Amino acid sequence: MSAPTWLDAALTNGTALTPGAPERSEIFDAVRAAPEGAVARRLLARAAEGDRTALTLLGELVPWSETWHAAATVAVPHLLHDDPGTRRTAAVTVARAGGPDLAAALLLRDAGRLVPEAAGVAREAGTVARTALAEAASWRFTADDLAALRRDPDPSVRLVAALSALHGAAPEERPAIEDALRADLRLWAETDSPVRQDVGARWAAVHIYREDREEHCYALAAELLAADQPPRVREVGVEVARAAFHTWRAAFERLAPLVHPLLDVPELRDRAAGFLELHSDAIRQAADVPPPPPDAEAVRDLLDKLRDGVVTRDVSFALRRVPPEALAPVVPVLTERLLVAFRRGDDTRGLVDALGLAGPAAAPAVPLLRAMLAVALDDGGDTSGLVEAFRRIGPAAAPAVPLLRRLDTAAAAITLVEVTGDRRWAEEMLNALPDGPRPLRTRLRLLERLLDHGGLDDGQERMLRELFARSGLPHVRVARLLWRHAGAAVAEEVATAVAGHIGDEYLGPEALRLIAEMGPSARAALPQVEAVIERRRRLPSNMPSAEQETVADERQLALARRARARILAEG
């Protein structure tokens, strides 16, 4: 297909806007390589015709802080489009491609900064387009333009401008801007405003990120949630409360009583219920307990799926929560289906995993699994799933030992230890590793297996201590092995080392579990544990959503409380 043909297809079927789609990548590569080439010209032509996908793509193609005059020129007329969605899309593209200066000139109807055609559009643009334009460029307006926009006749534009000004204002300037916000908020609430931003979240963000103003944020939420406020203003109050909840641990207790009355307001019931469920949802998700095993009916359903040969990812995940002995009844049919799949050359990974999860009960499948491993070894195929299945099966997998010995991997060595009970396989693999800490994960897995089978000798203990002494390594896992090996003799050293990780979003939970396991022996970590518990503000995190960050904090808080209780417990 010629460039316009495949481009038209991508615009029509939506792949042009699908992250990761080859067509989208090809468009970006083509336009950036030749901004005036065939792909760019066709894209501009489609946008000029009012194609929303093309208009959206034009804006996305502009790198941050750069402009694309041709794209902005094409988008400006569509600020007057009949369709509100197209007007909003055009506004975003104008702001991105034309930059904040063009957006401000259009909003301020500044003919001196506009070509005649754009000046005409600026005079006629309505609330939807102007508000979308203000929102799209709000973070990049100059102070002078923001000051002018705060005097705009449209309360929606004034509201967006005030929120942006608030974020850049000095502390002494904020009270006056907030007073203006309050006044415009009531006007905004009484109109069918097209503002798309979460007003409450942006307002609260000033007090969350610019300053740690917890009490001010609570007071703001209480003011906006008051019964005499219009429903839309109270909805903004819920947004402020939600932002506060994700920031400060006391927020739910302080604000839930103020949100609860909104359950009696029909148009706000869902928003209020959503906020009131935040805390219980976070506590539930943060619970540091494994999920319960499926009930008898669920197990029967899983077994039926296995008998039918259904081994999806969801089924495999559910199987990991089923006691291995419960899978014994389906081992014969799984073995039969695995044989058929193996002979056909079909994907066998799901069936192999399912058999492995049956543990020793999968012993009847060992001859077939052994034959499959022999073929994989001869053909250079993937052996990892088979090795893991033999590890789970244990001593009953002894017929596979000669084949497992041909594999030079830590997983095979660990499986040999589990199958034969002979630790020399792990020792030989450990001794064969190159000097130095790497590969760290392999060393730790082998040392852990040796601890499980007789403990560490002097050389292995020395290796473990060398790993523990190196900075930049995952101290928590190394520390756990050292604690298991040496116990009270290294308690203070281990507790002090892992205490530095308890506030970390990734290492913190495991560090706190180790401290709880150590109990009174981890008293050296008590100050850091109590510091986590006593925080007003949630622990810093970098997770994809505020909800996930809140769950992470609640989890570490619960773990810290448990660790403190164990440390302070008597003998």
PDB file of N, CA and C in Angstrom, residues 15 53 74 103 108 136 147 152 173 230 271 282 296 428 440 450 452 497 511:
ATOM      1  N   THR A  15      -5.955   2.162  14.756  1.00  0.00           N
ATOM      2  CA  THR A  15      -4.612   1.726  15.155  1.00  0.00           C
ATOM      3  C   THR A  15      -3.621   2.887  15.212  1.00  0.00           C
ATOM      4  N   THR A  53      -9.451  11.688  14.639  1.00  0.00           N
ATOM      5  CA  THR A  53      -8.263  10.860  14.871  1.00  0.00           C
ATOM      6  C   THR A  53      -7.017  11.560  14.345  1.00  0.00           C
ATOM      7  N   VAL A  74      -3.961  24.027  10.679  1.00  0.00           N
ATOM      8  CA  VAL A  74      -5.047  23.125  10.280  1.00  0.00           C
ATOM      9  C   VAL A  74      -6.086  22.991  11.391  1.00  0.00           C
ATOM     10  N   ALA A 103      -2.261  29.810  22.005  1.00  0.00           N
ATOM     11  CA  ALA A 103      -3.458  29.550  22.805  1.00  0.00           C
ATOM     12  C   ALA A 103      -3.894  30.808  23.551  1.00  0.00           C
ATOM     13  N   LEU A 108      -7.397  35.457  24.423  1.00  0.00           N
ATOM     14  CA  LEU A 108      -7.466  36.882  24.732  1.00  0.00           C
ATOM     15  C   LEU A 108      -7.931  37.708  23.537  1.00  0.00           C
ATOM     16  N   ALA A 136      -5.761  22.897  28.029  1.00  0.00           N
ATOM     17  CA  ALA A 136      -4.654  22.247  27.325  1.00  0.00           C
ATOM     18  C   ALA A 136      -3.342  23.003  27.498  1.00  0.00           C
ATOM     19  N   ALA A 147      -2.737  36.326  34.279  1.00  0.00           N
ATOM     20  CA  ALA A 147      -3.401  37.449  34.944  1.00  0.00           C
ATOM     21  C   ALA A 147      -4.538  37.984  34.080  1.00  0.00           C
ATOM     22  N   ASP A 152     -11.154  37.016  32.409  1.00  0.00           N
ATOM     23  CA  ASP A 152     -11.978  36.615  31.265  1.00  0.00           C
ATOM     24  C   ASP A 152     -13.466  36.646  31.635  1.00  0.00           C
ATOM     25  N   GLU A 173       0.507  35.267  47.930  1.00  0.00           N
ATOM     26  CA  GLU A 173      -0.460  35.584  46.874  1.00  0.00           C
ATOM     27  C   GLU A 173      -1.632  34.606  46.827  1.00  0.00           C
ATOM     28  N   PRO A 230     -23.687  24.326  46.481  1.00  0.00           N
ATOM     29  CA  PRO A 230     -24.333  23.631  45.360  1.00  0.00           C
ATOM     30  C   PRO A 230     -23.723  22.240  45.178  1.00  0.00           C
ATOM     31  N   ARG A 271     -20.286   9.254  43.999  1.00  0.00           N
ATOM     32  CA  ARG A 271     -18.976   9.826  44.333  1.00  0.00           C
ATOM     33  C   ARG A 271     -18.694   9.679  45.826  1.00  0.00           C
ATOM     34  N   ALA A 282      -8.470  -0.193  50.575  1.00  0.00           N
ATOM     35  CA  ALA A 282      -7.016  -0.150  50.761  1.00  0.00           C
ATOM     36  C   ALA A 282      -6.586  -1.115  51.861  1.00  0.00           C
ATOM     37  N   ALA A 296     -14.543 -25.732  47.886  1.00  0.00           N
ATOM     38  CA  ALA A 296     -14.686 -27.036  47.227  1.00  0.00           C
ATOM     39  C   ALA A 296     -15.325 -26.914  45.845  1.00  0.00           C
ATOM     40  N   GLU A 428      28.388 -27.853  43.912  1.00  0.00           N
ATOM     41  CA  GLU A 428      29.175 -27.844  42.679  1.00  0.00           C
ATOM     42  C   GLU A 428      28.820 -26.640  41.813  1.00  0.00           C
ATOM     43  N   LEU A 440      23.979 -12.662  41.230  1.00  0.00           N
ATOM     44  CA  LEU A 440      23.543 -12.612  42.616  1.00  0.00           C
ATOM     45  C   LEU A 440      22.342 -13.511  42.872  1.00  0.00           C
ATOM     46  N   LEU A 450      21.093 -24.706  50.181  1.00  0.00           N
ATOM     47  CA  LEU A 450      22.041 -25.356  51.085  1.00  0.00           C
ATOM     48  C   LEU A 450      21.634 -25.174  52.547  1.00  0.00           C
ATOM     49  N   ASP A 452      18.649 -25.065  53.536  1.00  0.00           N
ATOM     50  CA  ASP A 452      17.538 -26.000  53.735  1.00  0.00           C
ATOM     51  C   ASP A 452      18.015 -27.443  53.863  1.00  0.00           C
ATOM     52  N   ALA A 497      20.964  -3.286  59.386  1.00  0.00           N
ATOM     53  CA  ALA A 497      21.075  -3.223  57.925  1.00  0.00           C
ATOM     54  C   ALA A 497      19.707  -3.119  57.259  1.00  0.00           C
ATOM     55  N   ALA A 511      11.512  -6.284  54.314  1.00  0.00           N
ATOM     56  CA  ALA A 511      12.331  -5.927  55.474  1.00  0.00           C
ATOM     57  C   ALA A 511      11.521  -6.006  56.758  1.00  0.00           C
TER      58      ALA A 511
END
